[in-house]
mmCIF file of C-alpha atoms in Angstrom:
data_model
loop_
_atom_site.group_PDB
_atom_site.id
_atom_site.type_symbol
_atom_site.label_atom_id
_atom_site.label_comp_id
_atom_site.label_asym_id
_atom_site.label_seq_id
_atom_site.Cartn_x
_atom_site.Cartn_y
_atom_site.Cartn_z
ATOM 1 C CA MET G 16 194.767 50.946 -49.615
ATOM 2 C CA THR G 17 193.241 53.834 -47.581
ATOM 3 C CA SER G 18 196.654 53.438 -45.603
ATOM 4 C CA LEU G 19 198.871 53.226 -47.848
ATOM 5 C CA ARG G 20 197.067 56.883 -49.656
ATOM 6 C CA LEU G 21 197.641 57.966 -46.133
ATOM 7 C CA LEU G 22 201.125 57.323 -46.213
ATOM 8 C CA SER G 23 201.801 58.781 -49.400
ATOM 9 C CA LYS G 24 200.279 62.119 -48.354
ATOM 10 C CA LEU G 25 201.988 61.991 -44.989
ATOM 11 C CA PHE G 26 205.494 61.636 -47.624
ATOM 12 C CA LEU G 27 203.887 64.149 -49.294
ATOM 13 C CA ALA G 28 203.361 66.410 -46.602
ATOM 14 C CA LEU G 29 206.863 65.931 -45.085
ATOM 15 C CA SER G 30 209.046 66.259 -48.167
ATOM 16 C CA LEU G 31 207.024 69.830 -49.108
ATOM 17 C CA ILE G 32 208.392 70.813 -45.508
ATOM 18 C CA GLY G 33 211.827 69.560 -45.901
ATOM 19 C CA PHE G 34 211.779 71.014 -49.416
ATOM 20 C CA THR G 35 210.689 74.306 -48.195
ATOM 21 C CA ASP G 36 213.462 74.165 -45.452
ATOM 22 C CA ALA G 37 216.677 72.705 -48.042
ATOM 23 C CA ALA G 38 215.723 75.497 -50.584
ATOM 24 C CA TYR G 39 215.830 77.827 -48.235
ATOM 25 C CA LEU G 40 219.128 77.611 -47.001
ATOM 26 C CA THR G 41 220.176 77.125 -50.999
ATOM 27 C CA ILE G 42 218.903 80.472 -51.637
ATOM 28 C CA ALA G 43 219.911 81.589 -48.789
ATOM 29 C CA HIS G 44 223.878 79.995 -49.407
ATOM 30 C CA TYR G 45 223.702 81.567 -53.450
ATOM 31 C CA THR G 46 222.446 85.182 -52.399
ATOM 32 C CA ASP G 47 224.279 85.307 -49.086
ATOM 33 C CA ALA G 48 221.360 86.754 -47.341
ATOM 34 C CA PRO G 49 222.062 86.118 -43.441
ATOM 35 C CA VAL G 50 220.404 83.167 -42.069
ATOM 36 C CA PRO G 51 219.085 84.503 -38.527
ATOM 37 C CA CYS G 52 220.599 82.343 -35.616
ATOM 38 C CA SER G 53 223.314 84.060 -33.921
ATOM 39 C CA LEU G 54 221.253 84.279 -31.657
ATOM 40 C CA VAL G 55 219.314 80.917 -31.349
ATOM 41 C CA GLY G 56 221.593 78.815 -32.438
ATOM 42 C CA GLU G 57 225.333 78.730 -34.137
ATOM 43 C CA CYS G 58 224.129 77.565 -37.714
ATOM 44 C CA GLU G 59 226.604 80.292 -39.010
ATOM 45 C CA LYS G 60 229.513 78.184 -37.708
ATOM 46 C CA VAL G 61 227.580 75.134 -39.451
ATOM 47 C CA LEU G 62 226.823 76.437 -42.653
ATOM 48 C CA MET G 63 229.870 78.283 -43.014
ATOM 49 C CA SER G 64 231.962 75.361 -42.131
ATOM 50 C CA SER G 65 233.287 73.335 -44.484
ATOM 51 C CA TYR G 66 230.751 69.990 -44.241
ATOM 52 C CA ALA G 67 228.147 72.354 -45.536
ATOM 53 C CA VAL G 68 229.138 71.978 -48.963
ATOM 54 C CA VAL G 69 230.313 68.811 -51.600
ATOM 55 C CA GLY G 70 232.988 70.097 -53.709
ATOM 56 C CA ALA G 71 231.189 73.512 -54.946
ATOM 57 C CA VAL G 72 227.784 72.197 -54.507
ATOM 58 C CA PRO G 73 225.931 73.228 -51.036
ATOM 59 C CA LEU G 74 224.584 70.125 -49.331
ATOM 60 C CA ALA G 75 221.504 72.095 -48.669
ATOM 61 C CA LEU G 76 221.284 72.024 -52.567
ATOM 62 C CA ILE G 77 221.466 68.277 -52.593
ATOM 63 C CA GLY G 78 218.744 68.076 -49.331
ATOM 64 C CA ALA G 79 216.097 69.764 -51.871
ATOM 65 C CA VAL G 80 217.021 67.599 -54.978
ATOM 66 C CA TYR G 81 216.428 64.581 -52.607
ATOM 67 C CA TYR G 82 213.393 65.840 -51.042
ATOM 68 C CA ILE G 83 212.445 66.746 -54.909
ATOM 69 C CA ALA G 84 212.590 62.963 -55.719
ATOM 70 C CA VAL G 85 210.848 61.583 -52.449
ATOM 71 C CA PHE G 86 208.195 64.090 -53.646
ATOM 72 C CA VAL G 87 207.699 63.221 -57.015
ATOM 73 C CA ILE G 88 207.495 59.325 -55.820
ATOM 74 C CA ALA G 89 205.440 60.308 -53.297
ATOM 75 C CA LEU G 90 203.611 62.193 -56.267
ATOM 76 C CA VAL G 91 203.304 59.240 -58.703
ATOM 77 C CA ALA G 92 202.140 56.832 -55.915
ATOM 78 C CA LEU G 93 198.958 58.779 -54.997
ATOM 79 C CA ALA G 94 197.641 60.005 -58.181
ATOM 80 C CA GLU G 95 198.544 56.504 -60.593
ATOM 81 C CA GLU G 96 197.367 54.798 -57.533
ATOM 82 C CA LYS G 97 200.953 52.366 -57.697
ATOM 83 C CA TYR G 98 201.444 52.616 -54.161
ATOM 84 C CA ARG G 99 204.343 50.333 -54.353
ATOM 85 C CA LEU G 100 206.003 53.274 -56.027
ATOM 86 C CA LEU G 101 206.407 54.369 -52.483
ATOM 87 C CA PHE G 102 208.986 51.368 -51.689
ATOM 88 C CA PHE G 103 211.633 53.686 -53.650
ATOM 89 C CA ALA G 104 210.755 56.727 -51.390
ATOM 90 C CA ALA G 105 210.524 54.994 -48.522
ATOM 91 C CA THR G 106 214.378 53.643 -49.202
ATOM 92 C CA LEU G 107 214.947 57.159 -49.872
ATOM 93 C CA GLY G 108 213.868 58.203 -46.760
ATOM 94 C CA LEU G 109 216.187 55.435 -45.036
ATOM 95 C CA PHE G 110 219.058 56.767 -46.713
ATOM 96 C CA GLY G 111 218.305 60.379 -45.916
ATOM 97 C CA PHE G 112 218.189 59.500 -42.395
ATOM 98 C CA ILE G 113 221.661 57.858 -42.235
ATOM 99 C CA VAL G 114 222.727 60.888 -43.974
ATOM 100 C CA SER G 115 221.573 63.231 -41.686
ATOM 101 C CA LEU G 116 222.508 61.261 -38.865
ATOM 102 C CA GLY G 117 226.038 61.023 -39.988
ATOM 103 C CA LEU G 118 225.733 65.209 -40.118
ATOM 104 C CA LEU G 119 224.542 65.160 -36.895
ATOM 105 C CA PHE G 120 227.273 63.610 -35.496
ATOM 106 C CA VAL G 121 230.005 65.986 -37.751
ATOM 107 C CA GLN G 122 227.829 68.569 -35.702
ATOM 108 C CA ILE G 123 227.978 67.129 -32.117
ATOM 109 C CA PHE G 124 231.470 66.033 -32.498
ATOM 110 C CA VAL G 125 233.418 67.761 -35.213
ATOM 111 C CA ILE G 126 232.078 71.335 -35.564
ATOM 112 C CA LYS G 127 230.868 71.479 -31.968
ATOM 113 C CA ALA G 128 227.970 73.523 -32.917
ATOM 114 C CA LEU G 129 224.147 72.583 -33.906
ATOM 115 C CA CYS G 130 222.223 74.368 -36.904
ATOM 116 C CA PHE G 131 218.585 74.382 -36.241
ATOM 117 C CA TYR G 132 217.630 74.297 -40.353
ATOM 118 C CA CYS G 133 219.624 71.179 -40.523
ATOM 119 C CA LEU G 134 218.255 69.676 -37.547
ATOM 120 C CA ILE G 135 214.722 70.013 -38.892
ATOM 121 C CA SER G 136 215.303 68.108 -41.933
ATOM 122 C CA GLY G 137 217.203 65.718 -39.721
ATOM 123 C CA GLY G 138 213.811 65.597 -37.521
ATOM 124 C CA ILE G 139 211.953 65.597 -41.418
ATOM 125 C CA SER G 140 214.055 62.092 -42.365
ATOM 126 C CA LEU G 141 213.853 59.982 -39.445
ATOM 127 C CA LEU G 142 209.769 60.405 -39.701
ATOM 128 C CA LEU G 143 210.459 59.203 -43.028
ATOM 129 C CA ALA G 144 212.292 56.529 -42.517
ATOM 130 C CA LEU G 145 210.236 55.681 -39.454
ATOM 131 C CA LEU G 146 207.206 55.218 -41.282
ATOM 132 C CA GLY G 147 208.611 53.574 -44.201
ATOM 133 C CA THR G 148 210.232 50.588 -41.880
ATOM 134 C CA ARG G 149 207.088 50.638 -39.688
ATOM 135 C CA TYR G 150 204.471 50.976 -42.031
ATOM 136 C CA LEU G 151 205.413 50.527 -45.478
ATOM 137 C CA PHE G 152 207.926 47.630 -45.900
ATOM 138 C CA PRO G 153 205.646 45.944 -43.762
ATOM 139 C CA GLN G 154 202.413 46.608 -45.471
ATOM 140 C CA LEU G 155 204.320 46.169 -48.975
ATOM 141 C CA LEU G 156 205.313 42.884 -48.145
ATOM 142 C CA VAL G 157 202.407 41.725 -47.105
ATOM 143 C CA ALA G 158 201.222 42.720 -50.564
ATOM 144 C CA LYS G 159 203.711 41.024 -52.161
ATOM 145 C CA LYS G 160 203.142 37.714 -50.559
ATOM 146 C CA ARG G 161 199.528 37.805 -51.361
ATOM 147 C CA GLU G 162 200.279 38.315 -54.740
ATOM 148 C CA TRP G 163 202.750 35.063 -54.644
ATOM 149 C CA VAL G 164 199.793 33.118 -53.030
ATOM 150 C CA MET Z 24 180.825 52.190 -71.085
ATOM 151 C CA GLY Z 25 180.887 52.532 -67.277
ATOM 152 C CA GLU Z 26 184.537 51.668 -67.416
ATOM 153 C CA HIS Z 27 185.276 53.699 -69.586
ATOM 154 C CA ILE Z 28 184.031 56.658 -67.586
ATOM 155 C CA TYR Z 29 186.037 55.282 -64.535
ATOM 156 C CA ALA Z 30 189.001 55.579 -66.644
ATOM 157 C CA LYS Z 31 187.848 59.033 -67.518
ATOM 158 C CA SER Z 32 187.312 60.340 -63.815
ATOM 159 C CA LYS Z 33 190.143 58.464 -62.389
ATOM 160 C CA LYS Z 34 192.205 60.285 -65.244
ATOM 161 C CA ARG Z 35 190.932 63.654 -63.990
ATOM 162 C CA LYS Z 36 191.656 62.836 -60.237
ATOM 163 C CA SER Z 37 194.842 62.234 -60.761
ATOM 164 C CA ARG Z 38 195.730 64.948 -63.160
ATOM 165 C CA SER Z 39 193.810 67.122 -60.665
ATOM 166 C CA ILE Z 40 196.487 65.917 -58.312
ATOM 167 C CA TYR Z 41 199.489 66.620 -60.193
ATOM 168 C CA ILE Z 42 197.943 70.064 -60.662
ATOM 169 C CA GLY Z 43 197.627 70.445 -56.923
ATOM 170 C CA ALA Z 44 201.051 69.097 -55.730
ATOM 171 C CA GLY Z 45 202.655 71.375 -58.736
ATOM 172 C CA LEU Z 46 200.497 74.349 -57.231
ATOM 173 C CA LEU Z 47 202.298 73.691 -53.842
ATOM 174 C CA MET Z 48 205.504 72.945 -54.626
ATOM 175 C CA VAL Z 49 205.433 76.601 -56.415
ATOM 176 C CA PHE Z 50 204.264 77.519 -53.510
ATOM 177 C CA ALA Z 51 206.566 75.984 -51.263
ATOM 178 C CA ALA Z 52 209.413 77.094 -53.541
ATOM 179 C CA GLY Z 53 208.116 80.512 -53.331
ATOM 180 C CA LEU Z 54 207.853 80.879 -49.876
ATOM 181 C CA ALA Z 55 211.618 79.575 -49.585
ATOM 182 C CA PHE Z 56 212.579 82.481 -51.729
ATOM 183 C CA LEU Z 57 210.809 84.909 -49.787
ATOM 184 C CA PHE Z 58 211.768 84.267 -46.551
ATOM 185 C CA ALA Z 59 215.686 83.772 -47.609
ATOM 186 C CA THR Z 60 215.327 87.486 -49.551
ATOM 187 C CA SER Z 61 213.315 89.286 -47.621
ATOM 188 C CA LYS Z 62 215.813 88.650 -44.749
ATOM 189 C CA SER Z 63 218.821 89.927 -46.897
ATOM 190 C CA ASP Z 64 216.666 93.237 -47.441
ATOM 191 C CA VAL Z 65 216.296 93.877 -43.814
ATOM 192 C CA GLY Z 66 220.137 92.669 -43.585
ATOM 193 C CA LYS Z 67 220.833 95.850 -46.285
ATOM 194 C CA ALA Z 68 218.436 98.132 -44.480
ATOM 195 C CA THR Z 69 219.388 98.526 -41.448
ATOM 196 C CA ALA Z 70 220.676 101.748 -40.203
ATOM 197 C CA SER Z 71 223.786 103.062 -41.002
ATOM 198 C CA LEU Z 72 226.712 103.192 -37.801
ATOM 199 C CA ALA Z 73 225.988 106.406 -36.407
ATOM 200 C CA GLU Z 74 229.569 106.171 -34.062
ATOM 201 C CA LEU Z 75 232.227 105.424 -36.371
ATOM 202 C CA PHE Z 76 234.674 106.803 -34.677
ATOM 203 C CA MET Z 77 234.710 106.533 -30.733
ATOM 204 C CA PRO Z 78 237.947 107.843 -28.763
ATOM 205 C CA SER Z 79 238.169 104.902 -26.248
ATOM 206 C CA ASP Z 80 238.369 102.310 -30.230
ATOM 207 C CA GLN Z 81 240.038 99.291 -29.780
ATOM 208 C CA VAL Z 82 242.057 99.961 -33.133
ATOM 209 C CA LYS Z 83 243.854 97.415 -35.390
ATOM 210 C CA GLY Z 84 245.657 98.407 -38.516
ATOM 211 C CA SER Z 85 246.187 102.281 -38.926
ATOM 212 C CA THR Z 86 243.420 104.868 -37.877
ATOM 213 C CA GLU Z 87 244.619 106.932 -40.873
ATOM 214 C CA ALA Z 88 242.610 104.672 -43.261
ATOM 215 C CA SER Z 89 240.128 105.281 -45.944
ATOM 216 C CA ILE Z 90 238.621 101.779 -44.700
ATOM 217 C CA THR Z 91 237.087 101.203 -41.821
ATOM 218 C CA ILE Z 92 235.355 97.732 -40.663
ATOM 219 C CA VAL Z 93 233.574 97.794 -37.125
ATOM 220 C CA GLU Z 94 232.999 94.682 -35.511
ATOM 221 C CA TYR Z 95 230.480 94.084 -33.014
ATOM 222 C CA SER Z 96 231.453 91.013 -31.589
ATOM 223 C CA ASP Z 97 231.158 88.930 -28.391
ATOM 224 C CA PHE Z 98 234.137 86.547 -27.055
ATOM 225 C CA GLN Z 99 231.772 83.892 -25.903
ATOM 226 C CA CYS Z 100 229.880 83.281 -28.970
ATOM 227 C CA PRO Z 101 230.381 80.671 -31.546
ATOM 228 C CA ALA Z 102 230.014 82.499 -34.521
ATOM 229 C CA CYS Z 103 232.086 85.150 -33.717
ATOM 230 C CA ALA Z 104 234.897 82.478 -32.959
ATOM 231 C CA ALA Z 105 234.493 81.177 -36.312
ATOM 232 C CA TYR Z 106 234.948 84.789 -38.070
ATOM 233 C CA TYR Z 107 238.046 85.361 -36.289
ATOM 234 C CA PRO Z 108 240.212 83.607 -38.207
ATOM 235 C CA ILE Z 109 239.133 85.532 -41.216
ATOM 236 C CA VAL Z 110 238.785 88.673 -39.391
ATOM 237 C CA LYS Z 111 242.723 88.188 -38.108
ATOM 238 C CA GLN Z 112 243.838 87.176 -42.094
ATOM 239 C CA LEU Z 113 242.185 89.984 -43.173
ATOM 240 C CA THR Z 114 243.898 92.764 -40.688
ATOM 241 C CA SER Z 115 247.396 90.645 -41.575
ATOM 242 C CA GLU Z 116 246.761 91.299 -44.983
ATOM 243 C CA TYR Z 117 245.559 94.789 -45.479
ATOM 244 C CA GLY Z 118 247.468 95.940 -42.352
ATOM 245 C CA ASP Z 119 247.575 99.268 -42.654
ATOM 246 C CA ARG Z 120 245.426 99.974 -45.428
ATOM 247 C CA VAL Z 121 242.424 99.472 -43.242
ATOM 248 C CA LYS Z 122 240.944 100.541 -39.670
ATOM 249 C CA PHE Z 123 239.814 97.239 -37.856
ATOM 250 C CA VAL Z 124 237.613 98.420 -34.471
ATOM 251 C CA TYR Z 125 236.683 95.337 -31.516
ATOM 252 C CA ARG Z 126 233.694 96.495 -30.355
ATOM 253 C CA HIS Z 127 231.791 94.527 -27.631
ATOM 254 C CA PHE Z 128 228.844 93.130 -27.757
ATOM 255 C CA PRO Z 129 227.921 90.683 -25.070
ATOM 256 C CA LEU Z 130 225.091 88.585 -24.837
ATOM 257 C CA SER Z 131 225.416 88.205 -21.768
ATOM 258 C CA GLN Z 132 221.083 86.443 -21.118
ATOM 259 C CA ILE Z 133 223.274 83.764 -23.223
ATOM 260 C CA HIS Z 134 226.551 83.801 -22.675
ATOM 261 C CA ALA Z 135 227.358 83.668 -18.938
ATOM 262 C CA ASN Z 136 231.156 84.768 -19.401
ATOM 263 C CA ALA Z 137 230.979 86.940 -22.225
ATOM 264 C CA GLU Z 138 230.999 90.070 -20.340
ATOM 265 C CA ARG Z 139 233.790 89.116 -18.058
ATOM 266 C CA ALA Z 140 235.919 87.822 -21.464
ATOM 267 C CA ALA Z 141 235.117 91.741 -22.108
ATOM 268 C CA HIS Z 142 236.424 93.186 -19.209
ATOM 269 C CA ALA Z 143 239.439 90.540 -19.539
ATOM 270 C CA ALA Z 144 240.003 91.744 -22.776
ATOM 271 C CA GLU Z 145 239.623 95.600 -21.962
ATOM 272 C CA ALA Z 146 242.120 94.922 -18.632
ATOM 273 C CA ALA Z 147 244.253 93.542 -21.028
ATOM 274 C CA GLY Z 148 244.512 96.634 -23.446
ATOM 275 C CA ILE Z 149 245.421 99.020 -20.339
ATOM 276 C CA GLN Z 150 248.838 97.554 -20.622
ATOM 277 C CA GLY Z 151 248.572 97.785 -24.771
ATOM 278 C CA LYS Z 152 248.103 93.973 -25.374
ATOM 279 C CA PHE Z 153 244.051 94.071 -26.232
ATOM 280 C CA TRP Z 154 244.539 92.429 -29.311
ATOM 281 C CA GLU Z 155 246.821 89.499 -27.748
ATOM 282 C CA MET Z 156 244.052 88.696 -24.879
ATOM 283 C CA HIS Z 157 241.334 89.030 -28.335
ATOM 284 C CA ASP Z 158 243.289 86.533 -29.732
ATOM 285 C CA MET Z 159 243.712 84.399 -26.798
ATOM 286 C CA LEU Z 160 240.168 84.682 -26.081
ATOM 287 C CA PHE Z 161 238.473 83.407 -29.150
ATOM 288 C CA GLU Z 162 241.359 80.450 -29.751
ATOM 289 C CA ASN Z 163 240.498 79.396 -26.280
ATOM 290 C CA GLN Z 164 236.751 80.041 -26.120
ATOM 291 C CA LYS Z 165 235.781 76.111 -25.162
ATOM 292 C CA VAL Z 166 238.075 76.254 -22.348
ATOM 293 C CA TRP Z 167 236.904 79.577 -20.316
ATOM 294 C CA ALA Z 168 233.261 79.639 -21.802
ATOM 295 C CA GLU Z 169 231.433 77.713 -19.605
ATOM 296 C CA SER Z 170 233.887 77.751 -16.188
ATOM 297 C CA SER Z 171 232.766 78.790 -13.379
ATOM 298 C CA ASN Z 172 235.341 80.608 -12.607
ATOM 299 C CA PRO Z 173 236.627 82.331 -15.471
ATOM 300 C CA ASP Z 174 239.163 84.693 -13.729
ATOM 301 C CA GLU Z 175 241.526 82.126 -13.022
ATOM 302 C CA LEU Z 176 241.497 81.535 -16.832
ATOM 303 C CA PHE Z 177 241.941 85.028 -17.618
ATOM 304 C CA ILE Z 178 244.662 85.930 -14.829
ATOM 305 C CA GLY Z 179 246.528 83.068 -16.767
ATOM 306 C CA TYR Z 180 246.371 83.743 -19.974
ATOM 307 C CA ALA Z 181 246.934 87.511 -19.209
ATOM 308 C CA VAL Z 182 250.166 86.358 -17.233
ATOM 309 C CA SER Z 183 251.138 84.311 -20.120
ATOM 310 C CA LEU Z 184 250.992 87.289 -22.421
ATOM 311 C CA GLY Z 185 253.236 89.298 -19.729
ATOM 312 C CA ILE Z 186 250.823 91.215 -18.563
ATOM 313 C CA ASP Z 187 251.377 92.426 -14.900
ATOM 314 C CA GLN Z 188 249.402 90.153 -12.816
ATOM 315 C CA GLY Z 189 248.817 92.598 -9.946
ATOM 316 C CA VAL Z 190 247.215 95.644 -12.572
ATOM 317 C CA PHE Z 191 245.543 93.047 -14.230
ATOM 318 C CA GLU Z 192 243.482 92.252 -11.553
ATOM 319 C CA LYS Z 193 242.559 95.736 -10.670
ATOM 320 C CA ALA Z 194 241.753 96.474 -13.653
ATOM 321 C CA LEU Z 195 239.208 93.768 -14.414
ATOM 322 C CA ASP Z 196 237.126 95.445 -11.796
ATOM 323 C CA SER Z 197 237.825 98.747 -12.848
ATOM 324 C CA LYS Z 198 235.026 100.897 -13.331
ATOM 325 C CA GLU Z 199 236.946 102.447 -16.691
ATOM 326 C CA VAL Z 200 237.054 99.037 -18.447
ATOM 327 C CA LYS Z 201 233.633 98.141 -17.116
ATOM 328 C CA GLU Z 202 232.512 101.756 -18.256
ATOM 329 C CA LYS Z 203 234.574 100.889 -21.705
ATOM 330 C CA VAL Z 204 232.610 97.532 -22.656
ATOM 331 C CA THR Z 205 228.538 99.122 -21.717
ATOM 332 C CA LYS Z 206 229.991 101.593 -23.658
ATOM 333 C CA ASP Z 207 229.922 100.045 -26.661
ATOM 334 C CA TYR Z 208 227.218 98.102 -26.371
ATOM 335 C CA LEU Z 209 225.103 100.898 -25.927
ATOM 336 C CA SER Z 210 226.050 102.076 -29.087
ATOM 337 C CA GLY Z 211 225.539 98.682 -30.566
ATOM 338 C CA MET Z 212 222.155 98.823 -29.531
ATOM 339 C CA ARG Z 213 222.085 102.527 -31.564
ATOM 340 C CA ALA Z 214 222.852 100.732 -34.288
ATOM 341 C CA ARG Z 215 220.263 98.236 -33.672
ATOM 342 C CA ILE Z 216 222.396 95.207 -34.058
ATOM 343 C CA ASN Z 217 220.188 91.760 -33.514
ATOM 344 C CA GLY Z 218 223.206 89.783 -33.537
ATOM 345 C CA THR Z 219 227.121 89.214 -33.607
ATOM 346 C CA PRO Z 220 228.962 89.032 -34.797
ATOM 347 C CA THR Z 221 227.725 92.539 -37.133
ATOM 348 C CA PHE Z 222 230.008 93.675 -39.316
ATOM 349 C CA PHE Z 223 230.028 97.419 -40.477
ATOM 350 C CA LEU Z 224 232.017 98.723 -43.409
ATOM 351 C CA ASN Z 225 232.459 102.660 -44.097
ATOM 352 C CA SER Z 226 229.459 103.051 -41.413
ATOM 353 C CA LYS Z 227 227.363 100.571 -43.666
ATOM 354 C CA GLN Z 228 226.368 97.385 -41.993
ATOM 355 C CA ILE Z 229 227.125 94.131 -44.523
ATOM 356 C CA GLN Z 230 225.765 91.064 -44.593
ATOM 357 C CA ASN Z 231 228.244 88.562 -42.485
ATOM 358 C CA PRO Z 232 230.502 86.978 -45.935
ATOM 359 C CA ARG Z 233 231.029 83.300 -45.534
ATOM 360 C CA ASN Z 234 234.331 83.187 -46.042
ATOM 361 C CA TYR Z 235 237.391 84.678 -46.436
ATOM 362 C CA ASP Z 236 237.224 85.556 -50.283
ATOM 363 C CA GLU Z 237 233.643 87.196 -49.854
ATOM 364 C CA PHE Z 238 234.790 89.413 -47.700
ATOM 365 C CA LYS Z 239 238.146 90.496 -49.342
ATOM 366 C CA ALA Z 240 236.047 91.259 -52.050
ATOM 367 C CA LEU Z 241 233.811 93.339 -50.231
ATOM 368 C CA ILE Z 242 236.474 94.993 -49.318
ATOM 369 C CA GLU Z 243 238.040 95.655 -52.260
ATOM 370 C CA ALA Z 244 234.790 97.143 -53.845
ATOM 371 C CA LEU Z 245 235.215 99.846 -51.209
ATOM 372 C CA SER Z 246 238.925 100.270 -51.944
ATOM 373 C CA GLY Z 247 238.642 100.704 -56.083
ATOM 374 C CA ALA Z 248 235.499 103.564 -56.253
#
């Protein structure tokens, strides 16, 4: 069980970092703050593109909500010791990773510019998905089988 | 009894986890907010442009206009290319109601062909085709950006714009053209520019608007005042 405890803590930490990143971009979007990237990358091009918003909602906001969801699930799992909840967090992580992969594809092949802040988020979702599939899913499956026996 | 105490301590423990996590979340949100807004303060506080008029400026629109927009830009910078259509739409819509100035700020350390592109634009400017070359360079940025022989491409653009090839080639390496680009760059350094594109609206640096409508709103706010 300790490793599940550790996993939920890792999920908490990763989603917290992801949330900070996404919240920053969201706030920058609504306050029109300049995102410092014109010297390092080309994130202006990405953040200004039509792919950065879904209708009127910036993707960054959706990202922030997504990380809050992962955070809350991992938090309840840890606090209530209901580690099976992590399954939902890991599923979300996998889902987020697939979305990030799609966005990375758009950045490389459509916008032809990379955005540093988006890559951070993609990296975090990759880690969440890896942790989920490598450690969490097998453990939960084992736990479930044990229950059946 | 023992179980009761255990349940109580467990409850206390989970409560402290919730409180700790809540505090962390507030901290993270605060950090994001601070980071985003402090950056915008920096943008607002940057020095105003001392050199609003330079006789060598490349101007679009009317020199008599009460609103002046100065852009410091780099032909090879992707963000600048992203702003190019916005600027073009603005200058065509406002026409003689604004004075639009393009100044070179080539970031040569990261953009190998940027300075050469600036030379090409100025060289075209000698034959009165600065803005035509300006458009050409932004529209074809991807073509020449990584080229090992950009001059060949630039000469091709010049010819297609009806520029005399011999005069253009000579101008590319002329002292006059190089000095103009250096002069622009130095004025940008004095204005403490830290990236491209940077826009000044009547000598005040503005945060880069995210789209056409925002840019327009900024200009409207000025012309209304």
